Coordinates of C-alpha atoms in Angstrom, one line a residue:
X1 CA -21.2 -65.8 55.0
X2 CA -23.0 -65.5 51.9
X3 CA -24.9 -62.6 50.7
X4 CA -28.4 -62.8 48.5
X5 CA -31.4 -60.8 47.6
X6 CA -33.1 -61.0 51.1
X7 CA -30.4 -59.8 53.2
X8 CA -31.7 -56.6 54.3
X9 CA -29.5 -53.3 53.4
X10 CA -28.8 -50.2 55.0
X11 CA -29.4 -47.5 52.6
X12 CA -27.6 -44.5 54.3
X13 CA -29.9 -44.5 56.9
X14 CA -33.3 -46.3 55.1
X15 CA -33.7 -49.5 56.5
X16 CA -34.5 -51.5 53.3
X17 CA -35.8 -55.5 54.4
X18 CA -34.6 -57.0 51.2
X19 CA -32.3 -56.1 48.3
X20 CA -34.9 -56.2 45.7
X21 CA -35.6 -52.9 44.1
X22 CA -38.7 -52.4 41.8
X23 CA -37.1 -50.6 38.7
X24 CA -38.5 -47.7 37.2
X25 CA -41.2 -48.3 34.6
X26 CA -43.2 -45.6 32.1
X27 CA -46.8 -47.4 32.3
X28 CA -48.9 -44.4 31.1
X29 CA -51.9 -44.8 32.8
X30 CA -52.5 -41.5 34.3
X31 CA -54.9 -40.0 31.8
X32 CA -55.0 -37.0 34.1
X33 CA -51.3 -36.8 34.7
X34 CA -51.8 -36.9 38.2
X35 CA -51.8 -40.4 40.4
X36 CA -55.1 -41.7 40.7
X37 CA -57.0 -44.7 41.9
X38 CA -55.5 -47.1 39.8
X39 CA -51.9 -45.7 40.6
X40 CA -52.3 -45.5 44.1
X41 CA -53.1 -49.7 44.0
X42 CA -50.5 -50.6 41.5
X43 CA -47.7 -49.5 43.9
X44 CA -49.5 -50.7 47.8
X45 CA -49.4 -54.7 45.5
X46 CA -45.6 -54.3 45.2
X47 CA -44.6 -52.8 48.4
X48 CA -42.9 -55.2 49.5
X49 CA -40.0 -54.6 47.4
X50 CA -37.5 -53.6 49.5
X51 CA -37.0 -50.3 47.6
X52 CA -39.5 -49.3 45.0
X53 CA -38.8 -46.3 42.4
X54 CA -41.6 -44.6 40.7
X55 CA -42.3 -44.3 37.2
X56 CA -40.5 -41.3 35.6
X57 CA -42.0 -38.2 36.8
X58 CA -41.6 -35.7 34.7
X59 CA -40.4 -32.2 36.5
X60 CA -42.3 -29.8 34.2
X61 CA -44.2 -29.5 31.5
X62 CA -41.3 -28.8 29.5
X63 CA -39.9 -32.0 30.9
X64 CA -42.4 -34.1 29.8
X65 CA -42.0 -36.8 27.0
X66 CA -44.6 -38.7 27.2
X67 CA -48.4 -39.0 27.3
X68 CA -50.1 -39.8 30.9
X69 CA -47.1 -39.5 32.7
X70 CA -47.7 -38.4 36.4
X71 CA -45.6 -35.2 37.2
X72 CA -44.4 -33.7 40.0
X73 CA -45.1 -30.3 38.9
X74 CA -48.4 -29.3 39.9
X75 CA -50.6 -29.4 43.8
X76 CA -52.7 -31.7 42.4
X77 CA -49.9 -34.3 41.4
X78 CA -48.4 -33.9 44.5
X79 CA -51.1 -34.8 46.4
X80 CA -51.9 -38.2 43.8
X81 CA -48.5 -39.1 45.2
X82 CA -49.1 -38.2 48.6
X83 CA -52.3 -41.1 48.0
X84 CA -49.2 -43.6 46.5
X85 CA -46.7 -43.2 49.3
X86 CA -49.4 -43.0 52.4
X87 CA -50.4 -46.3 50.5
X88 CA -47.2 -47.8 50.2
X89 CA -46.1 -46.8 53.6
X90 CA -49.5 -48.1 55.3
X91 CA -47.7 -52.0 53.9
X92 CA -44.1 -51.2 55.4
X93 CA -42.6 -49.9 51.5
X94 CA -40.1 -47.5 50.6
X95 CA -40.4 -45.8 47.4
X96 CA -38.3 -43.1 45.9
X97 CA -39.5 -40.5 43.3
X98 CA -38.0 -41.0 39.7
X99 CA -37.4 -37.3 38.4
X100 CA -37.5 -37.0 34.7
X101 CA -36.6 -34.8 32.3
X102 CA -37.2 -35.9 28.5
X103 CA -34.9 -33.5 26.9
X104 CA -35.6 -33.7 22.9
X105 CA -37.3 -37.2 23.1
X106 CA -40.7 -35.2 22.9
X107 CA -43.0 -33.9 20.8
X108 CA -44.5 -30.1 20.2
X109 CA -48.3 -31.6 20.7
X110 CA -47.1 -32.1 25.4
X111 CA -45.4 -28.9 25.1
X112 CA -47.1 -25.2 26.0
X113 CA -48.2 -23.5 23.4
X114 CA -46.2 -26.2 21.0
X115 CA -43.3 -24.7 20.9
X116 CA -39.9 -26.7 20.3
X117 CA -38.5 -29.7 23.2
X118 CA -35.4 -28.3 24.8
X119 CA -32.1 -30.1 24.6
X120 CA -28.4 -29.8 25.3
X121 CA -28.4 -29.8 21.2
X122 CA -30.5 -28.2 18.6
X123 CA -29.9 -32.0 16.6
X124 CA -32.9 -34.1 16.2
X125 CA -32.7 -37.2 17.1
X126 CA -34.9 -39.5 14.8
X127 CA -36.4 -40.8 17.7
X128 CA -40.2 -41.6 18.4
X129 CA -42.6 -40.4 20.6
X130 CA -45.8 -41.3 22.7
X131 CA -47.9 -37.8 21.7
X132 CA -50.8 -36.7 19.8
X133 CA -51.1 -37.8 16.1
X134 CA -52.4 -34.9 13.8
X135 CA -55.5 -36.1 14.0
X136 CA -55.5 -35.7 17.7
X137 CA -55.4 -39.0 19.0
X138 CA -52.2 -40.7 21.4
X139 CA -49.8 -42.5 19.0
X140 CA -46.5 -42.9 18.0
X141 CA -44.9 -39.6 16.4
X142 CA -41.5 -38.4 15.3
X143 CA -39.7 -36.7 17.9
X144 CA -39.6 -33.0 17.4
X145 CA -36.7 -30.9 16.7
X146 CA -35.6 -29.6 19.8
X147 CA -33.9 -25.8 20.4
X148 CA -31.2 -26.6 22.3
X149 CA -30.7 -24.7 25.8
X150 CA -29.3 -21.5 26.2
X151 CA -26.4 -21.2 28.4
X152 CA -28.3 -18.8 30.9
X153 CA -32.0 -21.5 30.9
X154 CA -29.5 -24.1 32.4
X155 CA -29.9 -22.3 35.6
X156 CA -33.4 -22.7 35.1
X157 CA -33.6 -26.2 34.6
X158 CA -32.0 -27.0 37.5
X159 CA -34.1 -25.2 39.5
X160 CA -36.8 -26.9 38.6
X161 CA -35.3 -30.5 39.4
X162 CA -34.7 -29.1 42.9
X163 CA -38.4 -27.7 42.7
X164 CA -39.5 -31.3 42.3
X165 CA -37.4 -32.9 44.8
X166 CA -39.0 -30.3 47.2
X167 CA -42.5 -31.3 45.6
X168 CA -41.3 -35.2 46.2
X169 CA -40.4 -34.6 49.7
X170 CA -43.6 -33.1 50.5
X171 CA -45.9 -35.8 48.8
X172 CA -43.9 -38.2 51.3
X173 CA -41.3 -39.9 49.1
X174 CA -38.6 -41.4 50.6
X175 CA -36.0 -39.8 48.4
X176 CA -35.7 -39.1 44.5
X177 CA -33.7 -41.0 41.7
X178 CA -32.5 -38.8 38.8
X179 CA -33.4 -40.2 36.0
X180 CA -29.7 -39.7 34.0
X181 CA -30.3 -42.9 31.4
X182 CA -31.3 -43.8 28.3
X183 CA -31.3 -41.5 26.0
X184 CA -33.2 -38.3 28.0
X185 CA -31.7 -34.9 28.9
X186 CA -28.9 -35.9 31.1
X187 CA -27.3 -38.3 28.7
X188 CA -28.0 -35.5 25.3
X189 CA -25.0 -33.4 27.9
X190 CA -23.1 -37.0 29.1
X191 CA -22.6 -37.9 25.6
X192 CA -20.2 -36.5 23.5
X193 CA -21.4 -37.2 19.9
X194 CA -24.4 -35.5 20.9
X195 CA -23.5 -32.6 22.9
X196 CA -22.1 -30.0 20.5
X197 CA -22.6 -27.1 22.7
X198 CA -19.5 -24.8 23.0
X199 CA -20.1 -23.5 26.2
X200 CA -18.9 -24.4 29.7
X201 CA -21.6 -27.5 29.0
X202 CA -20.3 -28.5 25.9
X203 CA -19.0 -31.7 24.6
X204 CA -15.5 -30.5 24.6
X205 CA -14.4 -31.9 27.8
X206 CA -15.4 -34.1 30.2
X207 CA -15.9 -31.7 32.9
X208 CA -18.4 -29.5 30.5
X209 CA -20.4 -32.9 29.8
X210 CA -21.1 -33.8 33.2
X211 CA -20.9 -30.1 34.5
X212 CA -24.9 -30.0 34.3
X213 CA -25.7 -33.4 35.5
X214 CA -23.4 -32.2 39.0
X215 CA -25.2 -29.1 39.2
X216 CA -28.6 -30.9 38.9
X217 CA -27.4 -33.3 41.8
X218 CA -25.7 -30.5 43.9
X219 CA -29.3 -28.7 43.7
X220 CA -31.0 -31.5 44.7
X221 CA -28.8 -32.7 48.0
X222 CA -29.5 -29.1 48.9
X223 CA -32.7 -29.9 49.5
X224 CA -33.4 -33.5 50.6
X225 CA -29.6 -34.1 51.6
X226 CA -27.3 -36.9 50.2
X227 CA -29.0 -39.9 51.8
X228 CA -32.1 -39.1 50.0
X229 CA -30.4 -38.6 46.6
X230 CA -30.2 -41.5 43.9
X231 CA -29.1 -41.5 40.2
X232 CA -29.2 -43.9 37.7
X233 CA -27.3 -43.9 34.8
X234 CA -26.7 -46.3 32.0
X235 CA -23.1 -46.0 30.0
X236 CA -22.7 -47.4 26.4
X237 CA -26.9 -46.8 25.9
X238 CA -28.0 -46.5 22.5
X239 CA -31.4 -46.7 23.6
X240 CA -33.5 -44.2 21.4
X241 CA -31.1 -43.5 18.5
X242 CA -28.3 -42.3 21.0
X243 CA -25.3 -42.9 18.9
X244 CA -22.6 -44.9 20.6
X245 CA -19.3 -42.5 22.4
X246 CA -15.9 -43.7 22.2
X247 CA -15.6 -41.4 25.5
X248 CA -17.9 -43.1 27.3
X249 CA -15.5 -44.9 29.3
X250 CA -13.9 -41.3 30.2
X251 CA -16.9 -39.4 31.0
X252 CA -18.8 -41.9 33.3
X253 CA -15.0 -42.4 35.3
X254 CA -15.0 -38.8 35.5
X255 CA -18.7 -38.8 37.0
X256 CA -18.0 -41.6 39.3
X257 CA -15.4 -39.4 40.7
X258 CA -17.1 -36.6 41.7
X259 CA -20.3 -38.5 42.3
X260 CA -18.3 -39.9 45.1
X261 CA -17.4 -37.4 47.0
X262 CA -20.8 -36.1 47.3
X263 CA -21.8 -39.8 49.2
X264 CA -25.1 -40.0 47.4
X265 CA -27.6 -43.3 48.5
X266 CA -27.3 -45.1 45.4
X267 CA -25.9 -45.0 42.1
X268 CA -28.7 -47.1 39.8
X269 CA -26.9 -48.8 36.5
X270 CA -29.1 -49.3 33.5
X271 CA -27.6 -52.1 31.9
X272 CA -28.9 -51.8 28.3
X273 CA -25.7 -54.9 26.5
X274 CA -29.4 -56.7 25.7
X275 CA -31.0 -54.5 22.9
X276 CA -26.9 -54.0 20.9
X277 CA -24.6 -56.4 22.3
X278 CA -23.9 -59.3 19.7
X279 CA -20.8 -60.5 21.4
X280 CA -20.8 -59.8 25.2
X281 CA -18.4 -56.7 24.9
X282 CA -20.5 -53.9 26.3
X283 CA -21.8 -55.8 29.4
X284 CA -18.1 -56.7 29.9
X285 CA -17.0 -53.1 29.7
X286 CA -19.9 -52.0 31.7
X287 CA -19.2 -54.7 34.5
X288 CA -15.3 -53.3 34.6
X289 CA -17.1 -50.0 35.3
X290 CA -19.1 -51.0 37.8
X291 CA -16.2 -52.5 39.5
X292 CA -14.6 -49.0 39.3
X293 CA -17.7 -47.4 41.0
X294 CA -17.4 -50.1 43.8
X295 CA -13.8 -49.2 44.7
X296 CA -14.4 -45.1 43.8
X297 CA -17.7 -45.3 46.3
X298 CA -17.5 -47.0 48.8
X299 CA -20.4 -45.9 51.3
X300 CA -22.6 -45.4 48.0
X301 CA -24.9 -48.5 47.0
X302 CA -24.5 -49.8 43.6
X303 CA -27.8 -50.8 42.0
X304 CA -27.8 -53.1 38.7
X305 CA -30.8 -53.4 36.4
X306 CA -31.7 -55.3 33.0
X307 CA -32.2 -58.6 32.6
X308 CA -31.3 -59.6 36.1
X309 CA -32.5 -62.9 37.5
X310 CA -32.3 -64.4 40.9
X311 CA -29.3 -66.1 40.4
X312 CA -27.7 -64.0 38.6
X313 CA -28.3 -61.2 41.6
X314 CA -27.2 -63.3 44.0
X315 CA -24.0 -64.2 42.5
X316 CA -23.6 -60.0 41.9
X317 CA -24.6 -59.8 45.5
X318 CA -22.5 -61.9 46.8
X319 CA -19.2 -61.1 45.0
X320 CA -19.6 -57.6 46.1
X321 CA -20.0 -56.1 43.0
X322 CA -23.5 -54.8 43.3
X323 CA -25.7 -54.0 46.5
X324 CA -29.5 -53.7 45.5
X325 CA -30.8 -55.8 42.0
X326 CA -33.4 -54.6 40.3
X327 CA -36.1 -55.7 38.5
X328 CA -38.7 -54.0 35.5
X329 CA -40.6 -56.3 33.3
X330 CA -41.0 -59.5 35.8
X331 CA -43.2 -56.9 38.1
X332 CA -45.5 -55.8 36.0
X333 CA -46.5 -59.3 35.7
X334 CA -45.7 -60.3 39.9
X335 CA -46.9 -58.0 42.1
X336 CA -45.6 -60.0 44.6
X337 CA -42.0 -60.6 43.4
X338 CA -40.2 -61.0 46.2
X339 CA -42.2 -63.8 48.0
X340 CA -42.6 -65.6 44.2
X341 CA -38.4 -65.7 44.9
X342 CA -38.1 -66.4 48.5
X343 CA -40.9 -69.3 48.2
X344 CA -40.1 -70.8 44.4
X345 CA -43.5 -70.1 43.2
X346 CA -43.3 -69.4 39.5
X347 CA -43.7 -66.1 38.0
X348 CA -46.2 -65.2 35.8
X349 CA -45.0 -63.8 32.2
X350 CA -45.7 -60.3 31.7
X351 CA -47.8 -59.7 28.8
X352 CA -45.9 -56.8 26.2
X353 CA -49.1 -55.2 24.7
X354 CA -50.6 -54.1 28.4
X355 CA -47.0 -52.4 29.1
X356 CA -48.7 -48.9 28.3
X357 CA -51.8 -46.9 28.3
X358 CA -54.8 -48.6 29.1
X359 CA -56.7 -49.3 32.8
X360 CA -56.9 -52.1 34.6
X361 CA -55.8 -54.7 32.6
X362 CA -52.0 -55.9 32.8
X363 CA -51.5 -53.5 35.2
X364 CA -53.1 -54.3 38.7
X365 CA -55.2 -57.3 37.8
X366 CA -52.0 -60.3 37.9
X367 CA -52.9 -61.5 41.3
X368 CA -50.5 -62.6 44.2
X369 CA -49.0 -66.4 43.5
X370 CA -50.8 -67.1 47.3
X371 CA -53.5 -63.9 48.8
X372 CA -53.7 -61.3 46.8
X373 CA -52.5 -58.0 47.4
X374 CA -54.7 -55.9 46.3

């Protein structure tokens, strides 16, 4: 029997009533950095998803890379979320908590006391960021320099991932997605032309680049357990100046590995071939891996993003190499997604310039294609 989209899935215990996962999406709105009205009604109109995943919340203030980003860091962002989830709960949603560390793709204006962004490298990377201008207002800036870790902070930052997991779990998540992708702190260890530490994190080997990444997971799992753990990952990236790794291949086999034996509830794919891939080879090299993940993992879902349409899920779906599709740029545009797809009803194109900042506009004003959600 065929498989598609609306099959429902049994995520390790979460009883999902489609396959459609809303992907995480930066939006910042959250002037406060704390969910407020505005976030609380963006996520109840897509709640029918069958697995939403929040916008990248950023686990400190260190962490942080961009302006009006909701943390998970503070009582008062905790209990924004706790508004989110009651309201995405009260429509029969499940949403996990993206947890988000920027790494060097930050600026000194979000940082206390603007002091240097932390890194697995003291390299900057050329990179822009959404910060404060000199003359004080948000803009685009140049990344800043970052200091890169020392061996004995590592410790530290993984603490504080498993600090927010804890703080995710009590504002009534489902589970957390690490956020391990394009270009942030988890891929400045992953990839090697970066990483130029010499330490048991370093670049050296495979098992120093990924060492942090399973220490981060490990901490986690502690406290939520496996079923409520996700990662998401995107191999080959050079989103935001990361250089490409001729060990790529290596490193992300090596991670699948030991990813596997900790039975995590998803592993999330980024697939990033559409901003640098002129003849097809990276999403062929990527699909190869994902068939790897499939036969390395298999009581682990395997979630594809970027660029996916219907038909292209389904085919993914139903060939067994992916379990859950997901989608970014056609919900910020359909807040209803997943009826627009069972019922044919045509979606409405997403409108680029209302992506960030801003209030109501392009972000919970596109109505349902029938009753609106709102």
């Amino acid at each position: 029997m065929k498989q598609n989209l609306f099959d429902p899935f049994d995520l390790r215990g979460l009883k999902l009533p489609n396959r459609v996962v809303m992907a995480p999406m930066t939006r910042a709105r959250a002037l406060e950095e704390t969910p407020d009205d505005l976030t609380v009604r963006y996520y109840a109109q897509r709640a029918s998803a069958g697995l939403i995943v929040s916008e990248g919340a950023p686990i400190s203030r260190e962490g942080t890379g961009y302006l009006f980003t909701p943390g998970l860091y503070t009582r008062e962002q905790i209990a924004g979320w706790r508004r989110v989830t009651d309201a995405v709960r009260s429509r029969d949603g499940r949403i996990f908590a993206q947890l988000w560390h920027a790494g060097r793709a930050s600026h000194v204006s979000l940082q206390a006391d603007r002091i240097a962004p932390v890194s697995s490298t003291a390299k900057a990377s050329g990179d822009m960021a959404f910060a404060y201008q000199p003359d004080g207002t948000p803009g685009r800036v140049l990344a800043s320099t970052p200091r890169a870790l020392r061996t004995n902070e590592v410790a530290r930052v993984v603490s504080d991932f498993a600090a927010a997991a804890a703080n995710a779990d009590q504002a009534g998540f489902h589970g957390v997605e690490l956020h391990a992708a394009t270009q942030y702190l988890f891929e400045q260890f992953l990839n090697s032309e970066v990483n130029d530490r010499s330490d048991q994190y370093g670049g050296g080997s495979v098992a120093d680049r990924i060492r942090f990444t399973l220490e981060v997971v490990d901490a986690v799992i502690e406290r939520l357990g496996a079923p409520r753990v996700g990662i998401r990952i995107s191999p080959y990236s050079t989103v935001g100046s990361m250089p490409a790794d001729a060990k790529t291949e290596e490193t992300y086999r090596a991670l699948a590995g030991e990813l596997a034996t900790r039975e995590l509830a998803y592993v999330h794919v980024h697939d990033t071939s559409g901003f640098a891939d002129d003849d097809g080879t990276l999403q062929r090299r990527l699909r190869g891996l994902l068939r790897h993940m499939r036969a390395q993992m298999p009581g682990t879902a395997v979630v594809l993003a970027g660029g996916m349409t219907l038909d292209g899920a389904n085919e993914l779906i139903d060939g067994g190499v992916i379990d859950l599709a997901a989608f970014g740029q056609p919900y910020t545009s359909n807040p209803d997604l997943v009826e627009r797809f069972r019922t044919g009803a045509p979606l409405t194109p997403p409108n680029p310039a209302t992506y960030f900042e801003g209030g109501v506009t392009g972000y919970v004003d596109y109505p349902a294609a029938i009753d609106s959600t709102a």
